[in-house]
Amino acid sequence: MRSWTDTLRFAFQPVVNLMTGGVAGLEILARPESGDILAEARRDPELDGRLAVLALRTAMRRETLLPLHVNVFAGTLADLGGLTPLHDAVRAAGRLPWEVTVDIGPPYTHVPQPALLEAVGGLRDQGFRVSADGIGDGDVPLRLLIDLAPDLVKLDASLLARPAAVRAMRTLCDELGALLSVEGVETELQCATALSAGAQLAQGELFAPPSRLPAADVYVPPRSPAAAGASRPGPTVREFVRPAALLPATASAGQVRALLTGSPEVSGALLVDRDGVPVRSVHRSRFLLSMSGRYGHALYADRPAAKLGDPPRTVGVDATAWEVLDVVAVGERDRTSDDVAVVDRYGRCVGVVRLADLIRALAENRVEEAAGLNPLTRLPGSDAITGEVDRRIAEGRTFALSWLDVDHFKQVNDGAGFAAGDELIRSVGRALQHAVAGSTRVGHIGGDDFLVLADPEELEPLAVSVLNVPWSAGSRPVTLSLATVVCVPGSVTDHREAAACLAPLKQAAKALAGASWVLGHAGLPGHEIRRGSGATTARAAR
């Protein structure tokens, strides 16, 4: 009688890093020839646990060096209290637990949450990484997602039709210290949407379909300028981590040579102790050069590879790209091409980062930033401000969005000349830059219009600094108008709605004589005249 294992096969689907274009890991998918083994596993935790072990052993037979993703139902973890057989299988295969991510999938309904959280804590104690799978198309409660504090959140591609939801999830992931991935990406448009909305990883038919052999190459669409500029200021190392080739610290030079010659895509190897902490770094070119000398193989083949390695360069997983450059800059000049080991809070290696990836990302950020600056004031345009507005809305923060402009600016330009008008705009821009404090952001959206995003308590000092100044263009006196809308959580859904609330306030401010300031609240009628002819603390009808 044939066992269910006789008809079960596994396929591999790459998890792609959208920032580097490289493969970040392989998800192992069960592919039975007949029947629905996954439906049975959903009902039978013991079967689901055995599937996870079989998936891992299949990957080991393929001799892949890539990190692995193994699927387990949430109910399985809660019922079994962990996956001790999986941990034993990882160790028996000579791999490290933190090279394996356990993808926890729905359903979560009726799963005892305390038992699930305890089991997840046990996985972390063993060293496994944890992913929350099926978000957006499953039934995971938001509170449970936060309590799980996953290393990775996997979104269903259906959410790409709602980019605001993806951006909000990216904000949550940043708070949790997690990466954001999108599953089921099938088109280049979906890929571009995922990247612009903040996703760092993705998988799907677009990159590579599931296959019996681990994919050596994947297709990643070229990044458009808009998508390149979507990455956030000061990229962190977490976004650029590549898989590391890890060997035990006791590995011989012959073992390292076999690894490097058998894996031409590997740029080097890290030798780690029993806890996974890097102790030596072996650079591909320097190592193979030493081994290829006249007596190199005879001298070194059976000796510890550590003797041909260097002290590892390490950075924390939350380090910024600039901090990595600092680490590289203080080292020896002939090691600038070395991979930098990325370690978690326990000092364990979770991957490597390549200098070329970081330099490219920083260059893209600078180019996009420069392209978005107004040439007259060197202030960012509206995209930078509206993007920050959406982030604050997603974070549930109260904020004040203000619109500042020069009264009758066309007449000023016509009477004093465009040069005097340009100098006035530059002066207003400088005054705003000098006045900003805390989390205030200033943008120049064209002509004489400025946007200011601030916390409500920062408004009064800002208004004083620009409205109490005797402005002039040439010899012509000039006044400014300021309109502000305060948005509390839930009052607006995105920057477009905030801008729509601000528009009538601008009209009200422009209708006042002299320097003026009108303040309103999103979703509430009326407005308050803070400055200008007929200023009063009473609320006026719009």
XYZ file of C-alpha atoms in Angstrom:
542
model
C 0.000 0.000 0.000
C 1.403 3.369 -1.023
C 1.968 5.990 1.667
C 0.869 9.596 1.208
C 4.553 10.489 1.167
C 5.010 8.481 -2.030
C 2.813 10.856 -4.008
C 3.969 14.062 -2.381
C 6.434 16.370 -4.087
C 7.716 19.804 -3.157
C 8.309 22.892 -5.274
C 10.423 25.954 -4.589
C 9.375 29.553 -5.178
C 11.887 32.395 -4.755
C 11.286 35.261 -2.358
C 12.772 38.255 -4.191
C 14.358 41.321 -2.640
C 12.878 44.238 -4.600
C 15.745 46.535 -3.599
C 18.650 44.324 -4.726
C 16.891 42.203 -7.348
C 18.358 39.079 -5.720
C 16.756 35.985 -4.227
C 16.313 36.416 -0.476
C 15.026 32.919 0.207
C 12.999 29.958 -1.051
C 9.490 29.061 0.042
C 8.914 25.293 -0.012
C 5.449 24.378 -1.287
C 3.765 20.968 -0.974
C 2.574 19.588 -4.338
C 0.678 16.263 -3.941
C -0.060 14.237 -7.083
C -3.576 13.575 -5.824
C -5.816 14.559 -2.933
C -5.678 17.676 -0.798
C -2.908 17.061 1.689
C -3.066 20.654 2.931
C -6.721 20.332 3.892
C -5.829 17.203 5.851
C -2.861 18.967 7.470
C -5.126 21.834 8.529
C -7.159 19.317 10.526
C -4.217 17.190 11.682
C -1.403 19.103 13.452
C 0.838 16.016 13.568
C 0.606 15.664 9.789
C 1.311 19.380 9.307
C 4.414 19.087 11.490
C 5.662 16.114 9.453
C 5.076 18.065 6.241
C 7.328 20.855 7.550
C 10.120 18.382 8.301
C 9.767 16.693 4.886
C 9.870 20.079 3.158
C 13.096 20.953 4.921
C 14.728 17.619 4.137
C 13.770 17.989 0.470
C 15.488 21.368 0.380
C 18.575 19.920 2.024
C 18.831 17.285 -0.702
C 18.879 20.090 -3.265
C 21.961 21.490 -1.485
C 20.704 25.035 -1.702
C 22.503 27.644 0.391
C 19.547 30.013 0.374
C 17.423 30.725 3.454
C 14.253 28.651 3.542
C 10.583 29.364 4.252
C 8.573 26.477 5.688
C 4.768 26.689 5.951
C 2.897 25.766 9.131
C -0.705 26.412 10.138
C -1.288 28.589 13.205
C -3.402 25.825 14.750
C -0.511 23.379 14.431
C 1.792 25.541 16.522
C -0.843 26.153 19.170
C -1.676 22.439 19.373
C 1.869 21.040 19.303
C 3.456 23.820 21.336
C 6.335 24.193 18.873
C 8.218 22.241 16.222
C 10.972 20.335 17.978
C 11.322 17.778 15.101
C 11.902 20.649 12.679
C 14.646 22.066 14.899
C 16.296 18.626 15.086
C 16.100 18.252 11.293
C 17.736 21.637 10.762
C 20.631 20.810 13.051
C 21.026 17.342 11.554
C 21.327 18.924 8.106
C 24.114 21.222 9.272
C 22.024 24.360 8.839
C 21.302 27.062 11.409
C 17.745 27.700 12.678
C 17.862 31.402 11.798
C 18.342 30.419 8.157
C 14.774 29.070 8.319
C 11.637 31.220 8.461
C 8.468 29.569 9.706
C 5.567 30.998 7.678
C 2.569 30.890 10.014
C -0.631 30.763 7.983
C -4.363 31.068 8.605
C -6.920 30.122 9.727
C -6.569 31.770 13.132
C -10.235 31.427 14.073
C -10.652 29.281 17.201
C -6.860 29.047 17.645
C -6.049 29.677 21.335
C -3.928 32.817 21.134
C -1.941 32.319 24.393
C -0.862 28.858 23.220
C 0.083 30.225 19.784
C 2.132 33.068 21.253
C 3.892 30.676 23.618
C 4.763 28.363 20.717
C 6.073 31.285 18.655
C 8.218 32.321 21.615
C 9.634 28.803 21.668
C 10.478 29.003 17.954
C 12.349 32.239 18.566
C 14.245 30.711 21.485
C 15.367 27.941 19.127
C 16.550 30.581 16.662
C 13.879 30.388 13.943
C 12.598 33.493 12.202
C 8.835 33.978 12.088
C 6.593 35.199 9.267
C 2.895 36.106 9.416
C 1.457 34.713 6.175
C -1.777 35.421 4.321
C -2.320 38.914 5.736
C -5.090 40.787 3.981
C -6.824 37.663 2.741
C -6.873 35.722 6.008
C -8.449 36.112 9.410
C -5.535 37.196 11.583
C -6.665 39.798 14.161
C -4.594 42.981 14.065
C -3.888 42.766 17.791
C -2.568 39.229 17.398
C -0.377 40.328 14.489
C 1.199 42.954 16.720
C 1.652 40.467 19.579
C 3.315 37.988 17.204
C 5.904 40.679 16.317
C 6.914 38.760 13.170
C 10.207 39.212 11.350
C 8.285 39.259 8.070
C 4.704 40.089 7.081
C 3.388 38.548 3.856
C 0.510 40.386 2.187
C -1.855 38.948 -0.367
C -1.505 40.611 -3.787
C -5.191 41.583 -3.712
C -4.245 44.433 -1.361
C -2.219 46.064 -4.146
C -5.548 47.431 -5.406
C -5.584 49.424 -2.165
C -2.089 50.979 -1.958
C -3.025 52.979 1.148
C -3.476 49.699 3.031
C -0.040 48.496 1.884
C 1.546 51.793 2.971
C -0.184 51.511 6.347
C 1.119 47.964 6.761
C 4.629 49.150 5.878
C 4.353 51.727 8.667
C 3.280 48.999 11.097
C 6.146 46.776 9.933
C 8.613 49.597 10.558
C 7.291 49.877 14.117
C 7.574 46.103 14.624
C 11.014 45.864 13.023
C 9.609 43.559 10.318
C 10.024 43.381 6.556
C 7.019 43.623 4.242
C 6.482 41.134 1.420
C 3.735 40.731 -1.198
C 2.742 37.273 -2.446
C 1.131 36.371 -5.750
C 2.672 39.142 -7.885
C 1.900 38.341 -11.520
C 2.384 41.578 -13.483
C 4.961 44.329 -13.760
C 2.303 46.843 -12.732
C 1.699 44.914 -9.507
C 5.437 44.834 -8.884
C 5.736 48.609 -9.387
C 2.752 49.198 -7.100
C 4.231 46.957 -4.395
C 7.554 48.777 -4.537
C 6.055 52.280 -4.545
C 3.767 51.360 -1.626
C 6.752 50.294 0.471
C 7.070 46.514 0.043
C 10.637 45.264 0.305
C 10.151 41.637 -0.761
C 7.822 39.868 -3.177
C 7.138 36.518 -4.775
C 4.947 35.285 -7.586
C 4.767 34.052 -11.156
C 6.284 37.306 -12.472
C 9.661 36.551 -10.884
C 9.678 32.754 -11.159
C 6.993 30.073 -10.917
C 7.278 27.271 -8.358
C 9.638 24.590 -9.670
C 11.105 21.281 -8.569
C 14.593 22.770 -8.607
C 15.526 25.987 -6.761
C 15.595 28.840 -9.280
C 19.059 30.098 -10.092
C 17.797 33.245 -11.812
C 14.678 35.343 -11.441
C 13.180 38.114 -13.535
C 12.866 41.452 -11.768
C 11.428 44.375 -13.760
C 13.687 47.443 -13.998
C 12.749 50.019 -11.409
C 11.072 53.129 -12.770
C 12.318 56.535 -11.535
C 9.111 56.980 -9.543
C 9.516 53.605 -7.867
C 13.196 54.253 -7.185
C 12.267 57.418 -5.395
C 9.650 55.627 -3.309
C 12.212 54.205 -0.897
C 12.301 56.108 2.333
C 15.032 58.517 3.402
C 18.028 56.893 5.054
C 17.541 53.272 3.862
C 18.344 50.640 6.479
C 20.493 47.575 6.041
C 17.435 45.386 6.642
C 16.199 46.224 3.131
C 19.400 45.052 1.407
C 20.264 41.839 3.242
C 21.403 39.046 0.965
C 21.750 35.381 1.996
C 25.099 34.532 3.536
C 27.195 31.431 2.853
C 27.811 30.135 6.370
C 30.251 27.436 7.454
C 31.334 26.359 10.930
C 34.408 28.072 12.326
C 36.228 24.700 12.211
C 35.755 24.300 8.434
C 38.876 23.417 6.485
C 40.208 25.417 3.577
C 39.232 22.508 1.328
C 35.596 22.766 2.429
C 35.526 26.492 1.724
C 37.133 25.946 -1.666
C 34.493 23.355 -2.563
C 31.760 25.777 -1.563
C 33.152 28.687 -3.582
C 33.990 26.700 -6.711
C 30.590 24.975 -6.649
C 28.663 28.234 -6.139
C 30.021 30.917 -8.490
C 27.374 33.414 -7.309
C 28.792 33.360 -3.766
C 31.177 36.269 -3.165
C 32.581 34.890 0.069
C 31.886 32.805 3.137
C 31.441 33.574 6.802
C 32.781 31.215 9.439
C 30.510 31.177 12.473
C 30.692 29.627 15.915
C 28.100 27.229 17.340
C 25.811 30.159 18.136
C 26.001 31.553 14.611
C 28.216 34.497 15.538
C 30.684 35.414 12.736
C 34.301 34.823 13.711
C 36.106 35.057 10.352
C 35.274 36.387 6.894
C 36.621 34.654 3.776
C 36.723 36.773 0.614
C 36.296 34.764 -2.583
C 39.050 36.294 -4.722
C 41.718 36.524 -2.013
C 41.012 33.016 -0.764
C 41.076 31.356 -4.192
C 44.221 33.291 -5.085
C 45.953 31.873 -2.009
C 44.736 28.367 -2.821
C 45.768 28.539 -6.492
C 49.422 29.304 -5.822
C 52.123 26.789 -6.629
C 51.839 25.029 -3.290
C 48.591 26.596 -2.121
C 46.400 23.517 -2.158
C 49.030 21.327 -0.566
C 49.728 23.904 2.131
C 46.196 24.885 3.046
C 43.639 22.245 1.928
C 43.484 20.418 5.263
C 44.214 23.421 7.445
C 41.530 25.563 9.093
C 40.057 28.054 6.642
C 40.102 30.626 9.421
C 43.824 31.083 8.801
C 43.011 32.493 5.353
C 40.181 34.686 6.598
C 39.910 38.170 8.056
C 38.117 39.578 11.088
C 34.481 40.003 10.050
C 32.940 43.395 9.537
C 29.538 43.434 11.189
C 26.598 45.801 11.505
C 23.281 45.464 13.265
C 20.182 44.649 11.251
C 18.753 48.114 12.020
C 21.860 50.020 10.919
C 21.473 52.640 8.204
C 23.266 52.521 4.883
C 25.423 55.441 6.019
C 26.562 53.491 9.096
C 27.705 50.643 6.859
C 29.761 53.081 4.811
C 31.385 54.265 8.042
C 32.320 50.667 8.899
C 33.847 50.130 5.457
C 35.653 53.487 5.459
C 37.674 52.804 8.605
C 38.950 49.415 7.406
C 41.762 48.352 5.143
C 41.481 49.703 1.613
C 41.861 46.270 -0.019
C 38.714 45.066 1.799
C 36.266 47.610 0.384
C 34.667 44.888 -1.770
C 34.121 42.530 1.180
C 30.580 41.676 2.189
C 29.533 43.121 5.538
C 27.910 40.637 7.920
C 24.497 41.653 9.265
C 23.794 40.398 12.769
C 20.708 40.311 14.967
C 20.532 41.457 18.586
C 22.167 38.184 19.684
C 25.115 38.711 17.356
C 23.963 35.890 15.045
C 24.523 36.335 11.327
C 21.287 36.821 9.394
C 22.894 37.637 6.052
C 25.323 39.958 4.336
C 25.064 43.331 2.643
C 27.069 44.372 -0.402
C 28.546 47.812 -0.691
C 27.402 48.156 -4.313
C 23.738 47.720 -3.331
C 23.966 50.458 -0.721
C 25.829 52.911 -2.944
C 23.266 52.428 -5.720
C 20.356 52.992 -3.327
C 21.913 56.081 -1.783
C 22.678 57.482 -5.232
C 19.072 56.893 -6.331
C 17.803 58.614 -3.201
C 20.007 61.638 -3.812
C 19.086 61.866 -7.500
C 15.363 61.609 -6.768
C 15.665 64.050 -3.898
C 17.474 66.559 -6.106
C 14.936 66.082 -8.904
C 12.118 66.856 -6.480
C 13.621 70.096 -5.159
C 12.302 73.420 -6.332
C 15.179 75.102 -8.222
C 14.388 78.509 -6.699
C 14.247 77.627 -2.986
C 15.849 74.136 -2.963
C 12.857 72.982 -0.921
C 11.107 69.674 -1.697
C 7.926 69.678 -3.764
C 4.450 68.509 -2.886
C 5.189 64.769 -3.240
C 7.495 64.778 -0.211
C 4.909 66.557 1.944
C 1.888 64.562 0.810
C 3.787 61.322 1.299
C 4.569 62.345 4.870
C 0.907 63.330 5.385
C -0.172 59.821 4.372
C 2.374 58.281 6.744
C 1.096 60.355 9.661
C -2.482 59.405 8.824
C -1.468 55.730 8.764
C 0.281 56.142 12.119
C -2.831 57.725 13.651
C -1.082 61.011 14.469
C -2.685 64.447 14.820
C -1.076 66.952 12.454
C -1.542 70.452 11.039
C -1.238 71.073 7.301
C -0.728 74.719 6.287
C -0.733 76.591 2.980
C 1.283 79.824 2.850
C 1.437 82.209 -0.082
C 2.155 85.834 -1.020
C -0.844 88.142 -1.419
C -1.358 89.481 -4.960
C 1.916 87.964 -6.107
C 1.269 88.610 -9.810
C 0.932 92.311 -9.101
C 4.155 92.165 -7.080
C 5.957 90.533 -9.989
C 4.502 92.969 -12.513
C 5.334 96.025 -10.401
C 8.716 95.127 -8.882
C 9.979 92.783 -11.597
C 10.472 89.021 -11.639
C 13.968 89.262 -10.083
C 12.570 90.998 -6.999
C 9.731 88.469 -6.956
C 12.170 85.555 -7.074
C 14.243 87.053 -4.245
C 11.086 87.452 -2.161
C 10.185 83.785 -2.677
C 13.716 82.731 -1.741
C 13.538 84.882 1.409
C 10.203 83.365 2.458
C 11.630 79.882 1.860
C 14.687 80.655 4.014
C 12.477 82.058 6.784
C 10.387 78.878 6.790
C 13.485 76.688 6.900
C 14.892 78.651 9.836
C 11.564 78.485 11.668
C 11.028 74.728 11.423
C 11.407 72.675 14.582
C 10.770 69.121 15.672
C 8.931 67.135 13.006
C 7.917 70.146 10.870
C 8.290 69.669 7.095
C 8.307 72.516 4.557
C 7.703 72.227 0.829
C 7.600 74.695 -2.081
C 4.903 73.540 -4.477
C 5.494 76.180 -7.138
C 5.126 79.919 -7.691
C 4.476 81.620 -4.354
C 2.814 78.606 -2.687
C 4.355 76.751 0.253
C 3.120 73.741 2.239
C 3.995 73.272 5.904
C 3.329 70.058 7.821
C 3.706 70.384 11.585
C 2.474 69.225 14.957
C -0.272 71.578 16.223
C 1.869 72.920 19.074
C 4.488 74.081 16.546
C 2.051 76.346 14.681
C 2.170 79.560 16.730
C 5.983 80.032 16.667
C 5.972 79.259 12.946
C 3.232 81.794 12.224
C 4.964 84.489 14.269
C 8.247 83.955 12.405
C 6.706 84.575 8.970
C 3.657 86.795 9.590
C 5.269 89.328 11.914
C 7.997 90.146 9.388
C 7.731 93.337 7.257
C 8.113 91.708 3.838
C 8.827 93.675 0.671
C 9.711 93.153 -2.979
C 11.867 96.005 -4.188
C 10.231 98.945 -2.417
C 6.734 97.450 -2.454
C 5.348 96.210 0.907
C 4.061 92.633 0.792
C 1.856 90.554 3.086
C 1.448 86.782 3.430
C -1.608 84.600 3.966
C -1.557 81.396 6.007
C -4.317 78.763 6.102
C -4.151 75.739 8.425
C -6.259 72.622 8.828
C -5.766 70.473 11.932
C -6.439 66.786 11.299
C -7.067 64.424 14.185
C -7.016 60.620 13.729
C -9.996 59.488 11.681
C -10.887 62.935 10.305
C -9.225 62.373 6.902
C -8.294 59.227 4.993
C -5.422 60.521 2.857
C -3.553 63.651 1.718
C -6.145 64.401 -0.971
C -8.898 64.727 1.612
C -6.656 66.882 3.803
C -5.928 69.161 0.827
C -9.654 69.420 0.052
C -10.283 70.567 3.645
C -7.499 73.138 3.320
C -8.700 74.755 0.062
C -11.671 76.762 1.482
C -9.520 77.892 4.409
C -7.034 79.357 1.936
C -9.856 81.269 0.249
C -10.985 82.588 3.627
C -7.458 83.752 4.489
C -7.020 85.477 1.115
C -10.274 87.379 1.683
C -8.800 89.137 4.740
C -6.781 92.360 4.573
C -3.127 92.372 5.598
C -1.114 89.443 6.926
C -3.673 86.750 7.729
C -4.003 83.345 9.330
C -7.105 81.168 9.252
C -7.319 77.876 11.141
C -9.917 75.133 10.833
C -10.394 71.508 11.832
C -11.044 68.698 9.352
C -14.616 67.480 9.549
C -15.853 70.464 11.578
C -17.735 73.507 10.210
C -16.413 77.043 10.416
C -12.934 78.396 11.004
C -11.019 80.622 13.382
C -9.395 83.887 12.251
C -6.032 84.067 14.041
C -4.609 87.046 12.099
C -5.960 89.588 9.644
C -8.647 92.216 9.341
C -11.473 91.447 11.780
C -9.369 88.860 13.676
C -11.346 87.156 16.410
C -11.187 83.997 18.456
C -14.804 83.223 17.553
C -15.474 80.658 14.833
C -16.659 82.243 11.585
C -18.947 80.650 9.061
C -17.259 79.516 5.881
